[in-house]
Amino acid sequence: MDILFYHPTFDTQYWIERLQQALPDARIRAWAPGDNRPADYALVWQPPVEMLSGRPGLKAVFVLGAGVDAILSELEAHPEMLPVNVPLFRLEDTGMGRQMQEYAVSQVLHWFRRFDDYQTQKQQGLWQPLPAYSHEEFTIGILGAGVLGGQVAASLTAWGFPVRCWSRSRKQYPDVVSFAGNDELPVFLKGTRVLINLLPNTPQTVGIINHALLAQLPQGAYVLNLARGAHLEEDSLLAALDSGQLKGAMLDVFSREPLPGESPLWAHPRVAITPHVAAVTLPTQAIAWIADTISKLEKGENPGGQVDRLRGY
């Protein structure tokens, strides 16, 4: 069994050594331009077109992350890159769920305990206890109810917050109110105090967090974007913050990355920024999952994590 590996920033040698330990019978090599030798599986992130093109023996491709929008866009532009009958897999969790939980819970608690307001008072030299928020009035709404959305929802219900989720098709999670489809989106938004975005990046979700959507949130709501920058219209966000419709925003992803220095988001006093670090690929968990999935494929089984190219996730 031959496996190709390509990632533009990962420590390739480290990954190959760990993969070899997990799959001792496999022949694993880093791809380099001109390498047209046969391969059964490819592990990739933003691969060049020539890496995957012309490989009739390829059994599956693994994307080394949870998002597949980049490779799907590449496949749309270059359909010859990968035949439609070759399965494409993404990392559904492999430690990302825990990281998303940590990020979301820490930020929700930051807003709930009014640490943003106390930081403003500190800058003014003002010592003034503020009225506490109640859990009942601090409803968390999660856009996207997949694997990561479900785990984030569970972590927030454990803190006593009312939690609701919205997705294309209805999902059911314990103690979470479920909404689905465009018709139910306004009702979902109306009661959401903190909007957390964990949607997949598809043509249908690009620009979904816009002026019209933000206007349906309660005044003084918060936005936490953990999915993709393409979901959020940044001008609409800034306008909602300046009008008081939104009280604050925490952004981990952006339409352009790195975020350009001239972006007004940097200077806005009620926008917090992290550099796309909410959930990163953890080698140990990812390699164990990939090895297990390849073993199942070799046995003729149908493991989870396969991408539906039409749906985009």
Short mmCIF file of C-alpha atoms in Angstrom, two decimals:
data_model
loop_
_atom_site.label_atom_id
_atom_site.label_comp_id
_atom_site.label_asym_id
_atom_site.label_seq_id
_atom_site.Cartn_x
_atom_site.Cartn_y
_atom_site.Cartn_z
CA MET A 1 0.00 0.00 0.00
CA ASP A 2 1.44 3.36 -1.12
CA ILE A 3 0.51 6.64 0.55
CA LEU A 4 1.33 10.16 -0.66
CA PHE A 5 1.64 13.06 1.79
CA TYR A 6 1.52 16.79 1.04
CA HIS A 7 1.06 19.79 3.33
CA PRO A 8 2.66 23.17 2.63
CA THR A 9 3.36 24.03 6.29
CA PHE A 10 3.33 20.84 8.40
CA ASP A 11 6.53 19.11 9.47
CA THR A 12 6.44 16.49 6.73
CA GLN A 13 9.10 14.23 8.19
CA TYR A 14 7.38 14.15 11.58
CA TRP A 15 4.06 13.21 10.01
CA ILE A 16 5.54 10.51 7.80
CA GLU A 17 7.39 8.94 10.73
CA ARG A 18 4.21 8.86 12.87
CA LEU A 19 2.11 7.58 9.99
CA GLN A 20 4.66 4.82 9.41
CA GLN A 21 4.34 3.76 13.03
CA ALA A 22 0.55 3.64 12.70
CA LEU A 23 0.64 1.85 9.34
CA PRO A 24 3.83 -0.25 9.45
CA ASP A 25 3.03 -2.15 6.25
CA ALA A 26 2.51 0.98 4.17
CA ARG A 27 5.02 2.76 1.96
CA ILE A 28 4.63 6.45 2.75
CA ARG A 29 6.36 9.23 0.86
CA ALA A 30 6.23 13.01 0.55
CA TRP A 31 5.01 14.19 -2.82
CA ALA A 32 7.36 16.30 -4.94
CA PRO A 33 6.78 17.78 -8.41
CA GLY A 34 7.25 15.12 -11.06
CA ASP A 35 6.29 12.24 -8.77
CA ASN A 36 3.85 10.23 -10.88
CA ARG A 37 4.45 6.88 -9.22
CA PRO A 38 1.35 4.92 -8.15
CA ALA A 39 -0.41 5.69 -4.87
CA ASP A 40 -3.37 4.09 -3.12
CA TYR A 41 -4.11 7.00 -0.77
CA ALA A 42 -3.24 10.68 -0.62
CA LEU A 43 -3.12 12.86 2.51
CA VAL A 44 -3.27 16.50 1.49
CA TRP A 45 -3.88 20.13 2.30
CA GLN A 46 -4.31 22.54 -0.63
CA PRO A 47 -2.58 20.14 -3.02
CA PRO A 48 -1.27 21.24 -6.41
CA VAL A 49 -3.44 20.01 -9.30
CA GLU A 50 -0.63 17.87 -10.68
CA MET A 51 -0.30 15.93 -7.43
CA LEU A 52 -3.67 14.19 -7.79
CA SER A 53 -4.20 14.29 -11.56
CA GLY A 54 -3.63 11.12 -13.56
CA ARG A 55 -3.67 8.62 -10.69
CA PRO A 56 -6.09 5.87 -11.77
CA GLY A 57 -5.26 3.62 -8.80
CA LEU A 58 -6.14 6.17 -6.12
CA LYS A 59 -8.61 4.69 -3.59
CA ALA A 60 -9.26 7.78 -1.42
CA VAL A 61 -8.01 11.25 -0.56
CA PHE A 62 -7.83 12.57 3.01
CA VAL A 63 -7.96 16.31 3.67
CA LEU A 64 -5.78 17.18 6.67
CA GLY A 65 -8.38 19.43 8.29
CA ALA A 66 -12.09 19.79 8.95
CA GLY A 67 -12.72 22.28 6.12
CA VAL A 68 -12.89 21.07 2.54
CA ASP A 69 -13.95 24.28 0.78
CA ALA A 70 -10.45 24.91 -0.62
CA ILE A 71 -10.08 21.52 -2.28
CA LEU A 72 -13.69 21.52 -3.51
CA SER A 73 -13.11 24.90 -5.17
CA GLU A 74 -9.99 23.49 -6.78
CA LEU A 75 -11.90 20.45 -8.00
CA GLU A 76 -14.59 22.67 -9.46
CA ALA A 77 -11.96 24.58 -11.42
CA HIS A 78 -10.04 21.42 -12.34
CA PRO A 79 -12.47 18.46 -12.48
CA GLU A 80 -9.76 16.31 -14.01
CA MET A 81 -7.85 16.55 -10.74
CA LEU A 82 -9.86 13.81 -9.01
CA PRO A 83 -12.53 11.50 -10.48
CA VAL A 84 -15.91 11.72 -8.78
CA ASN A 85 -15.75 8.05 -7.82
CA VAL A 86 -12.68 8.58 -5.60
CA PRO A 87 -13.92 9.21 -2.04
CA LEU A 88 -12.82 12.36 -0.28
CA PHE A 89 -12.53 12.31 3.53
CA ARG A 90 -12.16 15.13 6.04
CA LEU A 91 -11.13 15.14 9.69
CA GLU A 92 -14.49 15.28 11.46
CA ASP A 93 -13.10 15.81 14.95
CA THR A 94 -9.71 14.32 15.94
CA GLY A 95 -9.42 16.71 18.87
CA MET A 96 -10.95 19.73 17.12
CA GLY A 97 -14.24 19.41 19.01
CA ARG A 98 -12.51 19.83 22.37
CA GLN A 99 -10.64 22.88 21.11
CA MET A 100 -13.83 24.46 19.77
CA GLN A 101 -15.52 23.81 23.11
CA GLU A 102 -12.69 25.53 24.99
CA TYR A 103 -12.78 28.55 22.69
CA ALA A 104 -16.57 28.94 22.67
CA VAL A 105 -17.06 28.43 26.42
CA SER A 106 -14.26 30.82 27.35
CA GLN A 107 -15.66 33.58 25.15
CA VAL A 108 -19.29 33.11 26.16
CA LEU A 109 -18.29 33.27 29.81
CA HIS A 110 -16.20 36.37 29.08
CA TRP A 111 -19.29 38.15 27.77
CA PHE A 112 -21.67 36.63 30.31
CA ARG A 113 -19.56 37.81 33.27
CA ARG A 114 -19.24 41.22 31.58
CA PHE A 115 -15.45 41.12 31.43
CA ASP A 116 -15.63 43.21 28.23
CA ASP A 117 -17.46 45.95 30.15
CA TYR A 118 -15.05 45.74 33.08
CA GLN A 119 -12.10 46.07 30.70
CA THR A 120 -13.67 49.26 29.32
CA GLN A 121 -14.14 50.57 32.87
CA LYS A 122 -10.55 49.69 33.70
CA GLN A 123 -9.35 51.82 30.78
CA GLN A 124 -11.43 54.67 32.20
CA GLY A 125 -10.11 54.16 35.73
CA LEU A 126 -13.66 53.39 36.87
CA TRP A 127 -14.44 51.10 39.84
CA GLN A 128 -18.11 50.19 39.43
CA PRO A 129 -19.77 46.78 39.93
CA LEU A 130 -22.27 46.10 37.12
CA PRO A 131 -25.60 44.24 37.26
CA ALA A 132 -25.10 40.55 36.49
CA TYR A 133 -26.67 38.86 33.49
CA SER A 134 -28.91 35.85 34.10
CA HIS A 135 -28.49 32.55 32.31
CA GLU A 136 -32.12 32.61 31.25
CA GLU A 137 -31.65 35.78 29.20
CA PHE A 138 -28.32 34.66 27.70
CA THR A 139 -29.49 32.24 25.00
CA ILE A 140 -26.76 30.76 22.80
CA GLY A 141 -27.61 30.12 19.15
CA ILE A 142 -25.31 27.92 17.06
CA LEU A 143 -25.38 28.18 13.26
CA GLY A 144 -24.38 24.71 12.07
CA ALA A 145 -25.29 21.56 13.95
CA GLY A 146 -22.75 19.05 12.67
CA VAL A 147 -20.17 17.18 14.72
CA LEU A 148 -18.43 20.31 16.01
CA GLY A 149 -21.67 22.23 16.51
CA GLY A 150 -23.11 19.40 18.57
CA GLN A 151 -20.07 19.27 20.81
CA VAL A 152 -20.03 23.02 21.36
CA ALA A 153 -23.75 22.90 22.19
CA ALA A 154 -23.16 20.18 24.79
CA SER A 155 -20.37 22.15 26.46
CA LEU A 156 -22.57 25.24 26.81
CA THR A 157 -25.65 23.44 28.13
CA ALA A 158 -23.40 22.10 30.89
CA TRP A 159 -22.96 25.70 32.07
CA GLY A 160 -26.71 26.21 32.31
CA PHE A 161 -27.21 28.36 29.23
CA PRO A 162 -30.28 27.91 27.02
CA VAL A 163 -28.85 26.57 23.75
CA ARG A 164 -30.43 26.36 20.32
CA CYS A 165 -29.03 25.26 16.97
CA TRP A 166 -29.93 25.86 13.33
CA SER A 167 -28.92 23.79 10.31
CA ARG A 168 -30.04 22.79 6.84
CA SER A 169 -31.65 19.62 8.18
CA ARG A 170 -32.92 19.14 11.72
CA LYS A 171 -30.54 17.71 14.30
CA GLN A 172 -31.42 16.49 17.77
CA TYR A 173 -29.11 17.01 20.73
CA PRO A 174 -29.97 16.66 24.45
CA ASP A 175 -31.26 19.90 26.01
CA VAL A 176 -30.83 21.81 22.73
CA VAL A 177 -33.73 23.40 20.84
CA SER A 178 -33.40 22.53 17.15
CA PHE A 179 -34.31 24.72 14.17
CA ALA A 180 -33.95 23.81 10.51
CA GLY A 181 -34.39 25.35 7.09
CA ASN A 182 -34.82 28.93 5.90
CA ASP A 183 -38.36 29.21 7.24
CA GLU A 184 -37.21 28.65 10.83
CA LEU A 185 -34.13 30.89 10.69
CA PRO A 186 -35.94 34.11 11.77
CA VAL A 187 -37.39 32.42 14.88
CA PHE A 188 -33.96 31.01 15.72
CA LEU A 189 -32.36 34.47 15.44
CA LYS A 190 -35.04 36.34 17.36
CA GLY A 191 -34.13 34.80 20.71
CA THR A 192 -30.37 34.41 20.23
CA ARG A 193 -28.18 36.57 22.49
CA VAL A 194 -24.87 35.02 21.38
CA LEU A 195 -24.59 33.81 17.79
CA ILE A 196 -21.86 31.20 17.22
CA ASN A 197 -21.09 30.33 13.61
CA LEU A 198 -19.96 26.77 12.86
CA LEU A 199 -21.51 26.37 9.41
CA PRO A 200 -19.75 24.54 6.57
CA ASN A 201 -18.54 26.80 3.77
CA THR A 202 -20.83 26.16 0.79
CA PRO A 203 -22.24 28.40 -1.96
CA GLN A 204 -25.47 28.59 0.06
CA THR A 205 -23.76 29.84 3.23
CA VAL A 206 -21.39 32.44 1.76
CA GLY A 207 -22.30 35.86 3.17
CA ILE A 208 -25.06 34.44 5.36
CA ILE A 209 -24.10 36.69 8.31
CA ASN A 210 -25.10 39.95 6.69
CA HIS A 211 -27.07 43.08 7.55
CA ALA A 212 -30.44 41.36 7.20
CA LEU A 213 -29.46 38.50 9.51
CA LEU A 214 -27.81 40.67 12.15
CA ALA A 215 -30.86 42.95 12.27
CA GLN A 216 -32.96 39.98 13.43
CA LEU A 217 -30.86 39.39 16.55
CA PRO A 218 -31.85 41.07 19.83
CA GLN A 219 -30.23 44.46 20.26
CA GLY A 220 -26.92 44.14 22.11
CA ALA A 221 -26.21 40.61 20.85
CA TYR A 222 -22.77 39.11 20.32
CA VAL A 223 -21.24 37.26 17.33
CA LEU A 224 -18.57 34.56 17.53
CA ASN A 225 -17.29 33.37 14.13
CA LEU A 226 -15.39 30.08 14.28
CA ALA A 227 -16.18 28.69 10.82
CA ARG A 228 -15.04 30.64 7.74
CA GLY A 229 -14.52 34.29 6.96
CA ALA A 230 -16.62 33.91 3.81
CA HIS A 231 -19.73 33.52 5.98
CA LEU A 232 -19.46 37.04 7.39
CA GLU A 233 -19.92 40.36 5.62
CA GLU A 234 -17.41 42.41 7.57
CA ASP A 235 -18.93 45.79 6.61
CA SER A 236 -22.32 44.62 7.92
CA LEU A 237 -20.70 43.52 11.17
CA LEU A 238 -18.97 46.86 11.67
CA ALA A 239 -22.18 48.75 10.94
CA ALA A 240 -24.09 46.62 13.46
CA LEU A 241 -21.44 47.24 16.10
CA ASP A 242 -21.41 50.98 15.50
CA SER A 243 -25.22 51.20 15.64
CA GLY A 244 -25.42 49.25 18.91
CA GLN A 245 -27.27 46.35 17.30
CA LEU A 246 -24.28 44.22 18.30
CA LYS A 247 -22.38 44.69 21.55
CA GLY A 248 -19.31 42.70 20.59
CA ALA A 249 -17.72 40.23 18.21
CA MET A 250 -14.99 37.61 18.49
CA LEU A 251 -13.50 36.58 15.14
CA ASP A 252 -11.10 33.73 14.44
CA VAL A 253 -11.55 33.56 10.65
CA PHE A 254 -11.57 36.20 7.93
CA SER A 255 -12.30 36.65 4.24
CA ARG A 256 -8.60 37.44 3.75
CA GLU A 257 -5.95 35.72 5.85
CA PRO A 258 -3.72 36.99 7.28
CA LEU A 259 -6.07 39.87 8.05
CA PRO A 260 -4.65 42.93 6.21
CA GLY A 261 -3.16 45.62 8.41
CA GLU A 262 -5.50 48.23 6.97
CA SER A 263 -8.64 46.33 8.00
CA PRO A 264 -10.85 48.44 10.33
CA LEU A 265 -11.47 45.30 12.38
CA TRP A 266 -8.05 45.68 14.02
CA ALA A 267 -8.86 49.05 15.55
CA HIS A 268 -12.48 48.51 16.51
CA PRO A 269 -12.77 48.54 20.33
CA ARG A 270 -15.49 45.86 20.44
CA VAL A 271 -13.89 43.34 18.08
CA ALA A 272 -11.53 40.67 19.43
CA ILE A 273 -9.32 38.76 16.99
CA THR A 274 -7.38 35.50 16.95
CA PRO A 275 -5.38 34.25 13.91
CA HIS A 276 -7.43 31.19 12.85
CA VAL A 277 -6.41 29.09 15.85
CA ALA A 278 -9.77 28.03 17.31
CA ALA A 279 -9.14 24.40 16.36
CA VAL A 280 -5.98 23.12 14.74
CA THR A 281 -5.11 19.66 13.42
CA LEU A 282 -3.59 17.58 16.24
CA PRO A 283 -1.17 15.04 14.73
CA THR A 284 -1.64 12.20 17.24
CA GLN A 285 -5.44 12.13 17.00
CA ALA A 286 -5.51 12.82 13.26
CA ILE A 287 -3.01 10.07 12.42
CA ALA A 288 -4.86 7.52 14.57
CA TRP A 289 -8.14 8.37 12.80
CA ILE A 290 -6.58 8.26 9.32
CA ALA A 291 -4.91 4.92 10.02
CA ASP A 292 -8.15 3.45 11.35
CA THR A 293 -10.12 4.75 8.38
CA ILE A 294 -7.64 3.38 5.85
CA SER A 295 -7.76 -0.01 7.60
CA LYS A 296 -11.56 -0.01 7.33
CA LEU A 297 -11.40 0.91 3.65
CA GLU A 298 -8.95 -1.91 3.00
CA LYS A 299 -11.44 -4.31 4.61
CA GLY A 300 -14.25 -3.06 2.39
CA GLU A 301 -16.05 -1.18 5.17
CA ASN A 302 -17.69 2.26 4.90
CA PRO A 303 -16.14 4.53 7.57
CA GLY A 304 -17.44 7.98 8.52
CA GLY A 305 -16.00 11.28 7.45
CA GLN A 306 -16.65 11.01 3.71
CA VAL A 307 -17.44 14.32 2.03
CA ASP A 308 -20.58 14.77 -0.04
CA ARG A 309 -19.19 16.85 -2.89
CA LEU A 310 -22.64 18.15 -3.91
CA ARG A 311 -23.45 19.39 -0.38
CA GLY A 312 -19.92 20.71 0.13
CA TYR A 313 -19.16 18.93 3.43
#
